[in-house]
mmCIF file of C-alpha atoms and ligand atoms in Angstrom:
data_model
loop_
_atom_site.group_PDB
_atom_site.id
_atom_site.type_symbol
_atom_site.label_atom_id
_atom_site.label_comp_id
_atom_site.label_asym_id
_atom_site.label_seq_id
_atom_site.Cartn_x
_atom_site.Cartn_y
_atom_site.Cartn_z
ATOM 1 C CA MET P 1 -4.024 -91.499 22.375
ATOM 2 C CA VAL P 2 -5.055 -93.221 19.204
ATOM 3 C CA THR P 3 -3.866 -93.266 15.631
ATOM 4 C CA ALA P 4 -6.877 -92.477 13.464
ATOM 5 C CA ILE P 5 -7.532 -94.065 10.096
ATOM 6 C CA ILE P 6 -9.919 -91.687 8.372
ATOM 7 C CA TYR P 7 -11.888 -93.396 5.637
ATOM 8 C CA SER P 8 -15.314 -93.310 4.028
ATOM 9 C CA PRO P 9 -16.674 -95.643 1.310
ATOM 10 C CA LYS P 10 -18.162 -92.465 -0.209
ATOM 11 C CA CYS P 11 -14.717 -91.855 -1.701
ATOM 12 C CA LEU P 12 -15.225 -94.978 -3.844
ATOM 13 C CA GLU P 13 -18.180 -93.339 -5.570
ATOM 14 C CA HIS P 14 -15.961 -90.916 -7.467
ATOM 15 C CA LYS P 15 -15.890 -92.959 -10.698
ATOM 16 C CA THR P 16 -13.277 -92.304 -13.334
ATOM 17 C CA GLY P 17 -13.726 -95.244 -15.722
ATOM 18 C CA ASN P 18 -11.826 -98.507 -16.074
ATOM 19 C CA GLN P 19 -8.907 -97.068 -18.017
ATOM 20 C CA HIS P 20 -8.131 -94.379 -15.458
ATOM 21 C CA PRO P 21 -5.199 -94.896 -13.040
ATOM 22 C CA GLU P 22 -6.920 -92.951 -10.231
ATOM 23 C CA ARG P 23 -9.679 -95.462 -9.541
ATOM 24 C CA PRO P 24 -11.667 -96.710 -6.530
ATOM 25 C CA GLN P 25 -9.624 -99.949 -6.455
ATOM 26 C CA ARG P 26 -6.754 -97.932 -4.958
ATOM 27 C CA LEU P 27 -8.642 -97.289 -1.720
ATOM 28 C CA MET P 28 -10.189 -100.759 -1.753
ATOM 29 C CA ALA P 29 -6.669 -102.264 -1.849
ATOM 30 C CA ILE P 30 -5.483 -99.998 0.975
ATOM 31 C CA MET P 31 -8.446 -100.859 3.205
ATOM 32 C CA ASP P 32 -8.147 -104.551 2.371
ATOM 33 C CA GLY P 33 -4.474 -104.428 3.381
ATOM 34 C CA ILE P 34 -5.310 -102.672 6.637
ATOM 35 C CA GLU P 35 -8.045 -105.176 7.472
ATOM 36 C CA LYS P 36 -5.810 -108.181 6.776
ATOM 37 C CA SER P 37 -2.949 -106.672 8.791
ATOM 38 C CA GLY P 38 -4.890 -107.021 12.045
ATOM 39 C CA LEU P 39 -4.239 -103.353 12.881
ATOM 40 C CA LEU P 40 -7.939 -102.740 13.470
ATOM 41 C CA ASN P 41 -7.869 -105.091 16.480
ATOM 42 C CA ASN P 42 -5.353 -102.813 18.163
ATOM 43 C CA ASN P 43 -6.785 -100.520 20.845
ATOM 44 C CA ASN P 44 -4.460 -97.708 19.785
ATOM 45 C CA ILE P 45 -5.926 -97.566 16.286
ATOM 46 C CA ARG P 46 -9.374 -96.210 15.497
ATOM 47 C CA MET P 47 -11.365 -96.015 12.284
ATOM 48 C CA VAL P 48 -13.124 -92.693 11.786
ATOM 49 C CA ARG P 49 -15.669 -91.929 9.065
ATOM 50 C CA PRO P 50 -15.486 -88.336 7.806
ATOM 51 C CA LYS P 51 -18.397 -86.106 6.813
ATOM 52 C CA PRO P 52 -18.422 -84.013 3.645
ATOM 53 C CA ALA P 53 -16.682 -80.654 4.053
ATOM 54 C CA SER P 54 -18.939 -77.598 4.000
ATOM 55 C CA ILE P 55 -18.847 -75.256 1.002
ATOM 56 C CA GLU P 56 -17.536 -72.656 3.459
ATOM 57 C CA ASN P 57 -14.496 -74.855 4.126
ATOM 58 C CA LEU P 58 -13.895 -75.466 0.393
ATOM 59 C CA LYS P 59 -13.792 -71.691 0.059
ATOM 60 C CA LEU P 60 -10.792 -71.539 2.408
ATOM 61 C CA VAL P 61 -8.846 -72.282 -0.785
ATOM 62 C CA HIS P 62 -11.175 -72.407 -3.780
ATOM 63 C CA GLU P 63 -13.097 -69.743 -5.663
ATOM 64 C CA SER P 64 -16.899 -69.937 -5.570
ATOM 65 C CA GLU P 65 -17.263 -70.074 -9.366
ATOM 66 C CA TYR P 66 -14.895 -73.025 -9.544
ATOM 67 C CA ILE P 67 -16.784 -74.914 -6.814
ATOM 68 C CA GLU P 68 -20.041 -74.202 -8.685
ATOM 69 C CA ARG P 69 -18.548 -75.413 -11.954
ATOM 70 C CA VAL P 70 -17.448 -78.743 -10.445
ATOM 71 C CA LYS P 71 -20.851 -79.145 -8.826
ATOM 72 C CA SER P 72 -22.810 -78.473 -11.995
ATOM 73 C CA ILE P 73 -20.648 -80.749 -14.210
ATOM 74 C CA CYS P 74 -21.158 -83.567 -11.683
ATOM 75 C CA GLU P 75 -24.892 -82.899 -11.390
ATOM 76 C CA SER P 76 -25.250 -83.084 -15.152
ATOM 77 C CA GLY P 77 -23.778 -86.596 -15.115
ATOM 78 C CA GLY P 78 -20.023 -85.970 -15.085
ATOM 79 C CA GLY P 79 -17.315 -85.588 -17.709
ATOM 80 C CA LEU P 80 -13.840 -84.112 -17.905
ATOM 81 C CA LEU P 81 -12.905 -81.157 -15.680
ATOM 82 C CA ASP P 82 -9.605 -80.930 -17.542
ATOM 83 C CA GLU P 83 -7.524 -83.271 -19.737
ATOM 84 C CA GLU P 84 -6.909 -85.837 -16.991
ATOM 85 C CA THR P 85 -9.518 -85.218 -14.322
ATOM 86 C CA GLN P 86 -12.626 -87.291 -14.918
ATOM 87 C CA VAL P 87 -15.734 -86.910 -12.744
ATOM 88 C CA SER P 88 -18.987 -88.818 -12.350
ATOM 89 C CA ARG P 89 -22.320 -87.706 -10.915
ATOM 90 C CA GLU P 90 -21.176 -88.654 -7.388
ATOM 91 C CA SER P 91 -17.747 -86.994 -7.605
ATOM 92 C CA PHE P 92 -18.694 -83.644 -6.093
ATOM 93 C CA GLU P 93 -19.972 -85.343 -2.956
ATOM 94 C CA ALA P 94 -16.984 -87.755 -2.879
ATOM 95 C CA ALA P 95 -14.535 -84.859 -3.271
ATOM 96 C CA ARG P 96 -16.233 -83.025 -0.397
ATOM 97 C CA VAL P 97 -15.883 -86.160 1.731
ATOM 98 C CA ALA P 98 -12.178 -86.318 0.784
ATOM 99 C CA VAL P 99 -11.724 -82.742 2.024
ATOM 100 C CA GLY P 100 -13.789 -83.663 5.092
ATOM 101 C CA GLY P 101 -11.319 -86.512 5.711
ATOM 102 C CA ALA P 102 -8.328 -84.179 5.645
ATOM 103 C CA LEU P 103 -10.160 -81.743 7.945
ATOM 104 C CA GLU P 104 -11.133 -84.482 10.387
ATOM 105 C CA ALA P 105 -7.515 -85.705 10.474
ATOM 106 C CA VAL P 106 -6.110 -82.314 11.468
ATOM 107 C CA ARG P 107 -9.037 -81.450 13.761
ATOM 108 C CA GLY P 108 -8.614 -84.686 15.683
ATOM 109 C CA VAL P 109 -4.866 -84.213 16.053
ATOM 110 C CA ILE P 110 -4.843 -80.520 16.983
ATOM 111 C CA SER P 111 -7.642 -81.024 19.517
ATOM 112 C CA GLY P 112 -5.684 -83.820 21.162
ATOM 113 C CA GLU P 113 -8.241 -86.493 20.338
ATOM 114 C CA PHE P 114 -5.817 -88.392 18.058
ATOM 115 C CA ALA P 115 -2.053 -88.773 18.440
ATOM 116 C CA ASN P 116 -1.832 -88.690 14.651
ATOM 117 C CA ALA P 117 -4.042 -89.526 11.683
ATOM 118 C CA PHE P 118 -3.942 -90.882 8.153
ATOM 119 C CA ALA P 119 -6.665 -89.640 5.780
ATOM 120 C CA ILE P 120 -7.187 -92.387 3.208
ATOM 121 C CA ILE P 121 -9.105 -90.340 0.685
ATOM 122 C CA ARG P 122 -9.650 -89.743 -3.011
ATOM 123 C CA PRO P 123 -9.774 -87.785 -5.254
ATOM 124 C CA PRO P 124 -6.270 -86.554 -4.374
ATOM 125 C CA GLY P 125 -5.596 -82.834 -4.039
ATOM 126 C CA HIS P 126 -2.084 -81.467 -4.434
ATOM 127 C CA HIS P 127 -2.348 -80.406 -8.113
ATOM 128 C CA ALA P 128 -5.602 -78.485 -7.583
ATOM 129 C CA GLY P 129 -5.337 -74.682 -7.469
ATOM 130 C CA PRO P 130 -7.829 -72.071 -6.241
ATOM 131 C CA ALA P 131 -9.743 -72.066 -9.529
ATOM 132 C CA ARG P 132 -8.726 -75.242 -11.348
ATOM 133 C CA SER P 133 -8.553 -79.006 -11.246
ATOM 134 C CA GLU P 134 -5.478 -80.786 -12.546
ATOM 135 C CA GLY P 135 -3.832 -84.212 -12.559
ATOM 136 C CA PHE P 136 -6.781 -86.164 -11.060
ATOM 137 C CA CYS P 137 -7.160 -83.529 -8.286
ATOM 138 C CA ILE P 138 -10.382 -81.565 -7.691
ATOM 139 C CA PHE P 139 -10.092 -79.830 -4.305
ATOM 140 C CA ASN P 140 -6.763 -79.374 -2.532
ATOM 141 C CA ASN P 141 -7.347 -81.481 0.577
ATOM 142 C CA ALA P 142 -4.016 -80.731 2.279
ATOM 143 C CA ALA P 143 -4.120 -76.994 1.544
ATOM 144 C CA ILE P 144 -7.658 -76.688 2.909
ATOM 145 C CA ALA P 145 -6.593 -78.577 6.050
ATOM 146 C CA ALA P 146 -3.664 -76.175 6.530
ATOM 147 C CA LYS P 147 -5.868 -73.095 6.020
ATOM 148 C CA TYR P 148 -8.346 -74.520 8.509
ATOM 149 C CA LEU P 149 -5.592 -74.948 11.136
ATOM 150 C CA ILE P 150 -4.566 -71.334 10.591
ATOM 151 C CA ARG P 151 -8.080 -69.882 10.657
ATOM 152 C CA GLU P 152 -9.818 -72.029 13.249
ATOM 153 C CA TRP P 153 -6.913 -72.896 15.531
ATOM 154 C CA GLY P 154 -4.686 -69.848 15.100
ATOM 155 C CA LEU P 155 -1.626 -71.800 13.997
ATOM 156 C CA LYS P 156 1.208 -69.733 12.556
ATOM 157 C CA ARG P 157 3.680 -72.299 11.236
ATOM 158 C CA ILE P 158 2.661 -75.455 9.391
ATOM 159 C CA ILE P 159 4.833 -77.669 7.232
ATOM 160 C CA ILE P 160 3.377 -79.483 4.272
ATOM 161 C CA LEU P 161 5.876 -82.144 3.280
ATOM 162 C CA ASP P 162 4.918 -83.514 -0.122
ATOM 163 C CA ILE P 163 6.493 -86.877 -0.916
ATOM 164 C CA ASP P 164 4.318 -87.737 -3.916
ATOM 165 C CA ALA P 165 6.481 -88.407 -6.997
ATOM 166 C CA HIS P 166 5.014 -85.319 -8.667
ATOM 167 C CA HIS P 167 5.370 -81.704 -7.680
ATOM 168 C CA GLY P 168 2.325 -80.418 -5.787
ATOM 169 C CA ASN P 169 1.932 -77.367 -7.969
ATOM 170 C CA GLY P 170 -1.504 -76.509 -6.564
ATOM 171 C CA THR P 171 -0.301 -76.513 -2.959
ATOM 172 C CA GLN P 172 2.770 -74.479 -3.912
ATOM 173 C CA GLU P 173 0.643 -71.909 -5.723
ATOM 174 C CA ILE P 174 -1.757 -71.506 -2.783
ATOM 175 C CA PHE P 175 1.015 -70.772 -0.270
ATOM 176 C CA TYR P 176 3.631 -69.190 -2.555
ATOM 177 C CA GLU P 177 3.450 -65.793 -0.847
ATOM 178 C CA ASP P 178 2.663 -67.108 2.608
ATOM 179 C CA SER P 179 5.190 -67.828 5.380
ATOM 180 C CA SER P 180 2.650 -69.538 7.627
ATOM 181 C CA VAL P 181 2.967 -72.669 5.498
ATOM 182 C CA LEU P 182 6.373 -74.035 4.569
ATOM 183 C CA TYR P 183 5.792 -76.101 1.459
ATOM 184 C CA THR P 184 8.504 -78.636 0.817
ATOM 185 C CA SER P 185 8.407 -81.183 -1.969
ATOM 186 C CA ILE P 186 10.682 -83.976 -3.163
ATOM 187 C CA HIS P 187 9.614 -85.098 -6.630
ATOM 188 C CA GLU P 188 10.826 -86.344 -9.976
ATOM 189 C CA GLU P 189 12.191 -83.790 -12.428
ATOM 190 C CA PRO P 190 9.138 -81.887 -13.624
ATOM 191 C CA ILE P 191 10.208 -81.674 -17.268
ATOM 192 C CA GLU P 192 6.956 -83.351 -18.364
ATOM 193 C CA PHE P 193 4.359 -82.925 -15.622
ATOM 194 C CA PRO P 194 3.462 -80.545 -14.048
ATOM 195 C CA ARG P 195 6.399 -78.419 -15.309
ATOM 196 C CA THR P 196 6.823 -76.668 -11.972
ATOM 197 C CA GLY P 197 8.860 -77.512 -8.893
ATOM 198 C CA PHE P 198 12.298 -76.410 -10.046
ATOM 199 C CA ILE P 199 14.921 -75.506 -7.465
ATOM 200 C CA TRP P 200 14.679 -71.771 -8.080
ATOM 201 C CA GLU P 201 10.985 -71.679 -7.151
ATOM 202 C CA VAL P 202 11.425 -70.547 -3.533
ATOM 203 C CA GLY P 203 8.338 -68.414 -2.854
ATOM 204 C CA GLU P 204 7.696 -64.702 -3.274
ATOM 205 C CA GLY P 205 7.052 -61.675 -1.057
ATOM 206 C CA GLU P 206 6.245 -62.759 2.514
ATOM 207 C CA GLY P 207 6.644 -66.340 1.332
ATOM 208 C CA ARG P 208 10.179 -65.997 -0.003
ATOM 209 C CA GLY P 209 12.267 -68.872 1.387
ATOM 210 C CA TYR P 210 9.159 -70.805 2.448
ATOM 211 C CA THR P 211 8.922 -73.019 -0.634
ATOM 212 C CA ILE P 212 11.500 -75.770 -1.041
ATOM 213 C CA ASN P 213 11.673 -77.855 -4.184
ATOM 214 C CA ILE P 214 13.922 -80.866 -4.618
ATOM 215 C CA PRO P 215 13.465 -82.200 -8.174
ATOM 216 C CA LEU P 216 15.337 -85.505 -8.422
ATOM 217 C CA PRO P 217 16.357 -87.090 -11.739
ATOM 218 C CA TYR P 218 14.400 -90.087 -13.026
ATOM 219 C CA GLY P 219 15.619 -93.303 -11.433
ATOM 220 C CA SER P 220 17.334 -91.628 -8.437
ATOM 221 C CA GLY P 221 16.153 -94.240 -5.949
ATOM 222 C CA ASP P 222 16.083 -94.454 -2.159
ATOM 223 C CA PRO P 223 19.555 -93.026 -1.313
ATOM 224 C CA SER P 224 18.875 -89.677 -3.020
ATOM 225 C CA PHE P 225 15.376 -89.371 -1.580
ATOM 226 C CA TRP P 226 16.647 -90.162 1.903
ATOM 227 C CA LYS P 227 19.552 -87.732 1.595
ATOM 228 C CA SER P 228 17.125 -84.977 0.505
ATOM 229 C CA LEU P 229 15.099 -85.529 3.658
ATOM 230 C CA LYS P 230 18.093 -85.684 5.985
ATOM 231 C CA THR P 231 20.208 -82.868 4.563
ATOM 232 C CA ILE P 232 17.583 -80.385 3.340
ATOM 233 C CA VAL P 233 14.051 -81.000 4.609
ATOM 234 C CA LEU P 234 14.728 -81.818 8.262
ATOM 235 C CA PRO P 235 17.438 -79.172 8.891
ATOM 236 C CA ILE P 236 15.136 -76.465 7.467
ATOM 237 C CA ALA P 237 12.109 -77.871 9.294
ATOM 238 C CA ALA P 238 14.048 -77.781 12.574
ATOM 239 C CA GLN P 239 14.712 -74.060 12.083
ATOM 240 C CA TYR P 240 11.131 -73.316 11.033
ATOM 241 C CA LYS P 241 9.778 -75.027 14.177
ATOM 242 C CA PRO P 242 6.381 -76.075 12.791
ATOM 243 C CA GLN P 243 3.370 -76.375 15.065
ATOM 244 C CA PHE P 244 1.960 -79.109 12.829
ATOM 245 C CA MET P 245 3.345 -81.526 10.239
ATOM 246 C CA LEU P 246 1.085 -82.294 7.299
ATOM 247 C CA VAL P 247 2.361 -84.954 4.952
ATOM 248 C CA SER P 248 1.020 -85.147 1.393
ATOM 249 C CA VAL P 249 1.741 -88.812 0.837
ATOM 250 C CA GLY P 250 1.850 -90.225 -2.655
ATOM 251 C CA PHE P 251 3.200 -93.701 -3.272
ATOM 252 C CA ASP P 252 3.872 -93.238 -6.985
ATOM 253 C CA GLY P 253 7.635 -92.932 -6.427
ATOM 254 C CA TYR P 254 7.628 -96.729 -6.061
ATOM 255 C CA TYR P 255 9.664 -98.358 -8.843
ATOM 256 C CA ARG P 256 6.810 -100.477 -10.158
ATOM 257 C CA ASP P 257 4.352 -97.583 -10.308
ATOM 258 C CA TYR P 258 3.741 -96.810 -13.984
ATOM 259 C CA ILE P 259 2.871 -93.142 -13.511
ATOM 260 C CA ALA P 260 6.281 -91.926 -12.331
ATOM 261 C CA ASP P 261 9.936 -92.932 -12.356
ATOM 262 C CA LEU P 262 11.717 -92.251 -9.080
ATOM 263 C CA SER P 263 12.729 -95.898 -8.512
ATOM 264 C CA LEU P 264 11.924 -95.961 -4.803
ATOM 265 C CA SER P 265 11.636 -99.244 -2.924
ATOM 266 C CA ALA P 266 8.602 -100.277 -0.885
ATOM 267 C CA TYR P 267 10.779 -100.143 2.234
ATOM 268 C CA ILE P 268 11.449 -96.440 2.135
ATOM 269 C CA TYR P 269 7.867 -95.396 2.966
ATOM 270 C CA PRO P 270 7.624 -96.794 6.532
ATOM 271 C CA ARG P 271 11.170 -95.474 7.103
ATOM 272 C CA ILE P 272 10.087 -91.994 5.991
ATOM 273 C CA PHE P 273 7.102 -92.200 8.339
ATOM 274 C CA GLN P 274 9.357 -93.159 11.237
ATOM 275 C CA LEU P 275 11.669 -90.248 10.436
ATOM 276 C CA ILE P 276 8.794 -87.742 10.305
ATOM 277 C CA LEU P 277 7.164 -89.123 13.451
ATOM 278 C CA ASP P 278 10.417 -88.860 15.396
ATOM 279 C CA PHE P 279 10.937 -85.329 14.123
ATOM 280 C CA ALA P 280 7.363 -84.280 14.947
ATOM 281 C CA ARG P 281 7.724 -85.688 18.460
ATOM 282 C CA GLY P 282 10.723 -83.390 18.969
ATOM 283 C CA VAL P 283 9.215 -80.161 17.605
ATOM 284 C CA CYS P 284 5.421 -80.236 17.738
ATOM 285 C CA ASN P 285 4.312 -82.789 20.296
ATOM 286 C CA GLY P 286 4.078 -85.431 17.565
ATOM 287 C CA ARG P 287 1.275 -83.564 15.799
ATOM 288 C CA MET P 288 1.240 -85.121 12.357
ATOM 289 C CA ALA P 289 -1.384 -85.990 9.791
ATOM 290 C CA ALA P 290 -0.835 -87.870 6.549
ATOM 291 C CA ILE P 291 -3.085 -87.131 3.594
ATOM 292 C CA LEU P 292 -3.198 -89.491 0.640
ATOM 293 C CA GLU P 293 -2.255 -88.107 -2.768
ATOM 294 C CA GLY P 294 -1.202 -90.428 -5.638
ATOM 295 C CA GLY P 295 0.094 -93.994 -5.854
ATOM 296 C CA TYR P 296 -1.263 -96.398 -8.447
ATOM 297 C CA ASN P 297 0.431 -99.755 -7.883
ATOM 298 C CA ILE P 298 -2.276 -101.862 -6.263
ATOM 299 C CA TRP P 299 0.183 -104.473 -4.947
ATOM 300 C CA LEU P 300 2.100 -101.770 -3.071
ATOM 301 C CA LEU P 301 -0.935 -99.886 -1.790
ATOM 302 C CA LYS P 302 -2.282 -103.055 -0.232
ATOM 303 C CA ARG P 303 0.889 -103.421 1.852
ATOM 304 C CA VAL P 304 2.558 -100.075 2.308
ATOM 305 C CA VAL P 305 -0.240 -97.998 3.827
ATOM 306 C CA ALA P 306 -0.796 -100.576 6.590
ATOM 307 C CA ALA P 307 2.974 -100.523 7.245
ATOM 308 C CA CYS P 308 2.936 -96.714 7.515
ATOM 309 C CA VAL P 309 -0.146 -96.678 9.787
ATOM 310 C CA ALA P 310 1.606 -99.278 11.967
ATOM 311 C CA LYS P 311 4.571 -96.913 12.404
ATOM 312 C CA MET P 312 2.163 -94.159 13.446
ATOM 313 C CA ALA P 313 0.870 -96.428 16.201
ATOM 314 C CA GLY P 314 4.380 -97.461 17.267
ATOM 315 C CA LEU P 315 4.174 -100.880 15.604
ATOM 316 C CA THR P 316 6.022 -102.545 12.750
ATOM 317 C CA ILE P 317 4.651 -104.500 9.798
ATOM 318 C CA LYS P 318 7.245 -105.975 7.482
ATOM 319 C CA ILE P 319 6.926 -105.755 3.704
ATOM 320 C CA LYS P 320 8.594 -108.320 1.448
ATOM 321 C CA ASP P 321 9.564 -107.099 -1.997
ATOM 322 C CA LYS P 322 12.441 -107.151 -4.470
ATOM 323 C CA SER P 323 14.670 -104.087 -4.436
ATOM 324 C CA PRO P 324 14.552 -101.719 -7.417
ATOM 325 C CA PRO P 325 17.405 -101.597 -9.940
ATOM 326 C CA ILE P 326 20.168 -99.140 -9.038
ATOM 327 C CA ASN P 327 20.975 -96.300 -11.429
ATOM 328 C CA LEU P 328 24.364 -94.884 -10.439
ATOM 329 C CA LEU P 329 24.303 -92.161 -13.052
ATOM 330 C CA ALA P 330 20.950 -90.857 -11.788
ATOM 331 C CA GLN P 331 22.242 -90.985 -8.212
ATOM 332 C CA LYS P 332 25.262 -88.908 -9.221
ATOM 333 C CA GLU P 333 23.029 -86.355 -10.924
ATOM 334 C CA ALA P 334 20.809 -86.290 -7.830
ATOM 335 C CA GLU P 335 23.855 -85.413 -5.699
ATOM 336 C CA LYS P 336 24.296 -82.314 -7.858
ATOM 337 C CA VAL P 337 20.637 -81.345 -7.445
ATOM 338 C CA ILE P 338 20.867 -81.744 -3.665
ATOM 339 C CA ARG P 339 24.000 -79.579 -3.577
ATOM 340 C CA ASN P 340 22.303 -76.914 -5.682
ATOM 341 C CA VAL P 341 19.136 -76.870 -3.572
ATOM 342 C CA ARG P 342 21.265 -76.510 -0.443
ATOM 343 C CA ARG P 343 23.161 -73.637 -2.077
ATOM 344 C CA ILE P 344 19.956 -71.807 -3.069
ATOM 345 C CA GLN P 345 18.135 -72.431 0.227
ATOM 346 C CA SER P 346 21.165 -71.363 2.277
ATOM 347 C CA ARG P 347 20.131 -67.794 1.406
ATOM 348 C CA TYR P 348 17.187 -68.325 3.774
ATOM 349 C CA TRP P 349 18.267 -71.097 6.134
ATOM 350 C CA SER P 350 21.530 -72.163 7.709
ATOM 351 C CA LEU P 351 22.519 -75.332 5.920
HETATM 352 ZN ZN1 LIG H 1 1.805 -88.196 -8.187
#
């Protein structure tokens, strides 16, 4: 079975202006890196071009009036949907193609056509709620993909693991009272943006215990991120027994990314992919799809996505980079956070 790279140049047509961090150059760098890596010559890797998602599929998560509003602002030439989310005339179509990319990734994997898939799409999605855009996100690609797996394929347990440096407040909101999606996020302390994702946000009603937030202090670095995965995320995931692993992948935790401050190295991303792939092989037949969220350092994007796709196909591409500075104080604080999350989540899971 093949690893699918889901990509459409339509996603480049969502124009945000030269000053905006979430720009077409991000995907151009990723695709350039993949082309230069030689991965496309491998028989186990296939490029797939997604179609725009139907309005019906957008409605799996979003309210009709909101979809109409985005459409009409784009049709009238574009503008700001909110403080940070800029759209152009082509953005509505591009955003539908982004959702279509996430849908194609999960459809291909669940149907057994792909072993796994990486949707290289923009605009990103994890801050978008049912009736609002936020933080460069228009439609919630990962959430729509999860809803689609539940509705069309009858899945009952899906994990969305969000490793973007920011809390995926939109995704959390959509599944906050829902146990069929376990939302788990490791992110930087949300004291500034988006001000959600604290450890006591654990879900409500039917969804109580199915939201896991690990807010790490600024500068925590690789050891704290890794420990969060190994001592919280994977033990809970093993008990939840997901039928599908969706990964909201942002690369803005990288220490030279100017949007966030988690101090992660370039090396951690392929390692995280390997960890998730091994886990998915054990619990859900390897069914895993990665969906691109943030990540604004062009140098990194050009190298790291190819390295992660390689892992998905059972290959290795080495990255050469300097290691980030180590902040021992932040690491110590992170230990406390990890202990506290484990304490809170042990009400719902054996940890
Ligand atoms: Zn982010």
